[in-house]
mmCIF file of C-alpha atoms and ligand atoms in Angstrom:
data_model
loop_
_atom_site.group_PDB
_atom_site.id
_atom_site.type_symbol
_atom_site.label_atom_id
_atom_site.label_comp_id
_atom_site.label_asym_id
_atom_site.label_seq_id
_atom_site.Cartn_x
_atom_site.Cartn_y
_atom_site.Cartn_z
ATOM 1 C CA SER A 826 -4.621 -17.768 3.437
ATOM 2 C CA THR A 827 -0.836 -19.309 3.812
ATOM 3 C CA GLU A 828 1.482 -17.313 1.955
ATOM 4 C CA GLN A 829 5.295 -16.914 1.468
ATOM 5 C CA THR A 830 7.249 -13.591 1.242
ATOM 6 C CA LEU A 831 10.742 -12.404 0.791
ATOM 7 C CA ILE A 832 12.505 -10.764 3.464
ATOM 8 C CA LEU A 833 15.885 -9.047 3.413
ATOM 9 C CA VAL A 834 17.832 -8.071 6.149
ATOM 10 C CA LYS A 835 19.933 -5.236 4.342
ATOM 11 C CA PRO A 836 23.544 -4.677 4.215
ATOM 12 C CA ASP A 837 23.034 -2.017 7.528
ATOM 13 C CA GLY A 838 21.108 -4.583 9.417
ATOM 14 C CA VAL A 839 23.814 -7.049 9.044
ATOM 15 C CA ALA A 840 26.597 -4.669 9.612
ATOM 16 C CA ARG A 841 24.880 -3.466 12.943
ATOM 17 C CA GLY A 842 24.501 -6.913 13.911
ATOM 18 C CA LEU A 843 20.809 -6.974 14.191
ATOM 19 C CA THR A 844 20.016 -10.307 12.040
ATOM 20 C CA GLY A 845 19.337 -12.213 14.951
ATOM 21 C CA GLU A 846 17.240 -9.482 16.730
ATOM 22 C CA ILE A 847 14.842 -9.273 13.531
ATOM 23 C CA LEU A 848 14.736 -12.767 12.575
ATOM 24 C CA ARG A 849 13.771 -13.022 16.283
ATOM 25 C CA ARG A 850 10.861 -10.654 15.823
ATOM 26 C CA VAL A 851 10.040 -12.934 12.699
ATOM 27 C CA GLU A 852 9.554 -15.966 14.481
ATOM 28 C CA ALA A 853 8.155 -14.402 17.713
ATOM 29 C CA LYS A 854 5.050 -13.378 15.282
ATOM 30 C CA GLY A 855 4.611 -17.030 14.475
ATOM 31 C CA TYR A 856 5.958 -16.952 11.092
ATOM 32 C CA THR A 857 8.121 -19.925 9.842
ATOM 33 C CA ILE A 858 11.384 -19.413 8.099
ATOM 34 C CA SER A 859 11.606 -21.974 5.317
ATOM 35 C CA GLY A 860 14.443 -20.369 3.209
ATOM 36 C CA LEU A 861 17.886 -18.444 4.556
ATOM 37 C CA ARG A 862 20.786 -17.106 2.472
ATOM 38 C CA MET A 863 23.395 -14.834 3.126
ATOM 39 C CA LEU A 864 25.026 -13.138 0.195
ATOM 40 C CA THR A 865 26.258 -9.817 -1.272
ATOM 41 C CA PRO A 866 23.870 -9.519 -4.251
ATOM 42 C CA SER A 867 25.404 -8.626 -7.654
ATOM 43 C CA ARG A 868 23.909 -5.592 -9.329
ATOM 44 C CA GLU A 869 22.115 -7.705 -11.852
ATOM 45 C CA LEU A 870 20.145 -9.500 -8.998
ATOM 46 C CA LEU A 871 19.495 -5.937 -7.393
ATOM 47 C CA ALA A 872 18.344 -4.418 -11.029
ATOM 48 C CA ALA A 873 15.725 -7.176 -11.176
ATOM 49 C CA HIS A 874 14.509 -6.788 -7.738
ATOM 50 C CA TYR A 875 14.238 -3.280 -7.769
ATOM 51 C CA GLU A 876 13.301 -2.725 -11.539
ATOM 52 C CA GLU A 877 10.169 -0.826 -10.463
ATOM 53 C CA HIS A 878 12.228 1.798 -8.835
ATOM 54 C CA GLU A 879 14.475 2.377 -11.917
ATOM 55 C CA GLY A 880 15.020 6.222 -12.881
ATOM 56 C CA LYS A 881 13.784 7.235 -9.245
ATOM 57 C CA PRO A 882 16.224 9.532 -7.510
ATOM 58 C CA PHE A 883 17.172 6.737 -5.022
ATOM 59 C CA TYR A 884 17.307 4.338 -7.509
ATOM 60 C CA GLU A 885 21.187 4.236 -7.956
ATOM 61 C CA PRO A 886 22.410 5.050 -4.369
ATOM 62 C CA LEU A 887 19.542 1.901 -3.268
ATOM 63 C CA ILE A 888 22.007 -0.392 -5.564
ATOM 64 C CA GLU A 889 25.092 0.892 -4.456
ATOM 65 C CA PHE A 890 24.038 0.291 -0.840
ATOM 66 C CA MET A 891 22.466 -2.513 -1.286
ATOM 67 C CA SER A 892 25.369 -3.910 -3.078
ATOM 68 C CA SER A 893 27.902 -2.864 -0.246
ATOM 69 C CA GLY A 894 28.008 -5.720 1.562
ATOM 70 C CA PRO A 895 26.034 -9.084 2.788
ATOM 71 C CA VAL A 896 22.296 -9.130 3.280
ATOM 72 C CA VAL A 897 20.228 -12.179 4.482
ATOM 73 C CA ALA A 898 17.518 -13.305 2.410
ATOM 74 C CA VAL A 899 14.525 -15.438 4.001
ATOM 75 C CA ARG A 900 11.529 -17.058 2.661
ATOM 76 C CA ALA A 901 9.089 -16.843 5.497
ATOM 77 C CA GLU A 902 5.364 -18.377 5.601
ATOM 78 C CA GLY A 903 2.541 -18.271 7.420
ATOM 79 C CA GLU A 904 -1.233 -16.548 7.639
ATOM 80 C CA ARG A 905 -1.179 -13.201 5.846
ATOM 81 C CA VAL A 906 2.764 -13.059 6.159
ATOM 82 C CA ILE A 907 3.188 -10.628 3.406
ATOM 83 C CA GLU A 908 1.028 -8.067 5.142
ATOM 84 C CA GLY A 909 2.070 -8.840 8.331
ATOM 85 C CA PHE A 910 5.608 -8.567 7.668
ATOM 86 C CA ARG A 911 5.043 -5.131 6.555
ATOM 87 C CA SER A 912 3.451 -4.259 9.550
ATOM 88 C CA ILE A 913 6.203 -5.306 12.018
ATOM 89 C CA ALA A 914 8.723 -3.660 9.751
ATOM 90 C CA GLY A 915 6.965 -0.356 10.107
ATOM 91 C CA ALA A 916 7.370 2.666 7.663
ATOM 92 C CA THR A 917 9.808 3.253 5.013
ATOM 93 C CA ASP A 918 11.185 6.051 6.808
ATOM 94 C CA PRO A 919 12.675 4.962 10.141
ATOM 95 C CA THR A 920 12.169 8.621 11.936
ATOM 96 C CA VAL A 921 8.300 8.098 11.370
ATOM 97 C CA ALA A 922 8.205 4.439 11.558
ATOM 98 C CA ALA A 923 5.908 3.620 14.628
ATOM 99 C CA PRO A 924 7.789 2.309 18.072
ATOM 100 C CA GLY A 925 7.185 -1.384 18.455
ATOM 101 C CA THR A 926 8.123 -1.809 14.739
ATOM 102 C CA ILE A 927 11.569 -3.159 13.123
ATOM 103 C CA ARG A 928 12.419 0.200 11.731
ATOM 104 C CA GLY A 929 10.976 2.266 14.723
ATOM 105 C CA ASP A 930 12.911 0.623 17.312
ATOM 106 C CA LEU A 931 15.977 -0.045 15.622
ATOM 107 C CA GLY A 932 16.059 2.133 12.391
ATOM 108 C CA ARG A 933 18.175 5.357 11.949
ATOM 109 C CA ASP A 934 18.015 8.105 9.535
ATOM 110 C CA TRP A 935 21.784 8.605 8.492
ATOM 111 C CA GLY A 936 20.627 11.571 6.433
ATOM 112 C CA LEU A 937 21.719 9.883 3.214
ATOM 113 C CA ALA A 938 20.392 10.013 -0.532
ATOM 114 C CA VAL A 939 18.791 6.355 0.298
ATOM 115 C CA GLN A 940 16.723 5.107 3.370
ATOM 116 C CA GLN A 941 19.074 2.523 4.955
ATOM 117 C CA ASN A 942 16.014 0.887 6.804
ATOM 118 C CA LEU A 943 17.353 -2.435 7.929
ATOM 119 C CA VAL A 944 14.728 -4.666 6.035
ATOM 120 C CA HIS A 945 12.754 -5.175 2.837
ATOM 121 C CA GLY A 946 9.317 -7.029 2.868
ATOM 122 C CA SER A 947 7.671 -7.911 -0.627
ATOM 123 C CA ASP A 948 4.187 -5.896 -1.104
ATOM 124 C CA SER A 949 1.988 -8.014 -2.789
ATOM 125 C CA THR A 950 1.479 -11.870 -3.698
ATOM 126 C CA LEU A 951 2.625 -11.228 -7.207
ATOM 127 C CA SER A 952 6.216 -9.261 -5.934
ATOM 128 C CA ALA A 953 6.794 -12.325 -3.303
ATOM 129 C CA GLU A 954 6.471 -14.717 -6.249
ATOM 130 C CA ARG A 955 8.774 -12.566 -8.524
ATOM 131 C CA GLU A 956 11.187 -11.923 -5.742
ATOM 132 C CA LEU A 957 11.308 -15.305 -4.117
ATOM 133 C CA GLY A 958 12.049 -16.708 -7.576
ATOM 134 C CA LEU A 959 15.275 -14.313 -8.142
ATOM 135 C CA TRP A 960 16.573 -14.913 -4.414
ATOM 136 C CA PHE A 961 15.590 -18.301 -4.101
ATOM 137 C CA ALA A 962 16.303 -19.382 -7.648
HETATM 138 P P1 CMP B 424 12.471 -1.607 0.240
HETATM 139 O O1 CMP B 424 11.523 -2.031 0.480
HETATM 140 O O2 CMP B 424 13.777 -2.279 0.068
HETATM 141 O O3 CMP B 424 12.062 -0.727 -1.370
HETATM 142 C C1 CMP B 424 12.869 0.357 -2.118
HETATM 143 C C2 CMP B 424 13.862 0.653 -1.251
HETATM 144 O O4 CMP B 424 14.121 2.191 -1.481
HETATM 145 C C3 CMP B 424 13.108 1.373 0.200
HETATM 146 O O5 CMP B 424 13.043 -0.049 0.934
HETATM 147 C C4 CMP B 424 14.062 2.290 0.819
HETATM 148 O O6 CMP B 424 15.320 1.490 0.933
HETATM 149 C C5 CMP B 424 14.778 3.263 -0.341
HETATM 150 N N1 CMP B 424 13.509 4.050 -0.526
HETATM 151 C C6 CMP B 424 12.230 4.221 -0.933
HETATM 152 N N2 CMP B 424 11.500 5.298 -0.688
HETATM 153 C C7 CMP B 424 12.864 6.350 -0.536
HETATM 154 C C8 CMP B 424 13.062 7.802 -0.832
HETATM 155 N N3 CMP B 424 11.900 8.611 -0.860
HETATM 156 N N4 CMP B 424 14.077 8.084 -0.506
HETATM 157 C C9 CMP B 424 15.176 7.391 0.060
HETATM 158 N N5 CMP B 424 15.195 6.237 -0.365
HETATM 159 C C10 CMP B 424 13.953 5.617 -0.447
#
């Protein structure tokens, strides 16, 4: 059914000038962009967004990285967009992400404590609702 999801172009994607290329792929797939914001997220917003990762080894580096510069937050809509965006984003680790995906084509492993993997996409209807409420309050 028609869904909404939260997509983030992370600081590495914005800094590398890949925002347009990433949004192009979302629109080319047929999804509609219905919300768009650029902001440097606060640690408070990121702590709420990443609450399920608290305590993991990559948590602190993740918050540091995500608050290091501007991100582009996108509300995208479409039939099964949650699963569909995760499919075009590719696997979390850019080294193994399939060619043809955003991370597979454009992502780099920088050998850091956190995967700077260009994009985030909500992983379920529940997290999409929760995350859209945080980023598009
Ligand atoms: P994201 O979809 O934003 O959700 C959590 C983020 O943590 C993930 O993308 C990656 O940027 C990062 N991440 C997840 N798993 C690992 C891992 N095993 N090692 C390093 N970073 C990770």
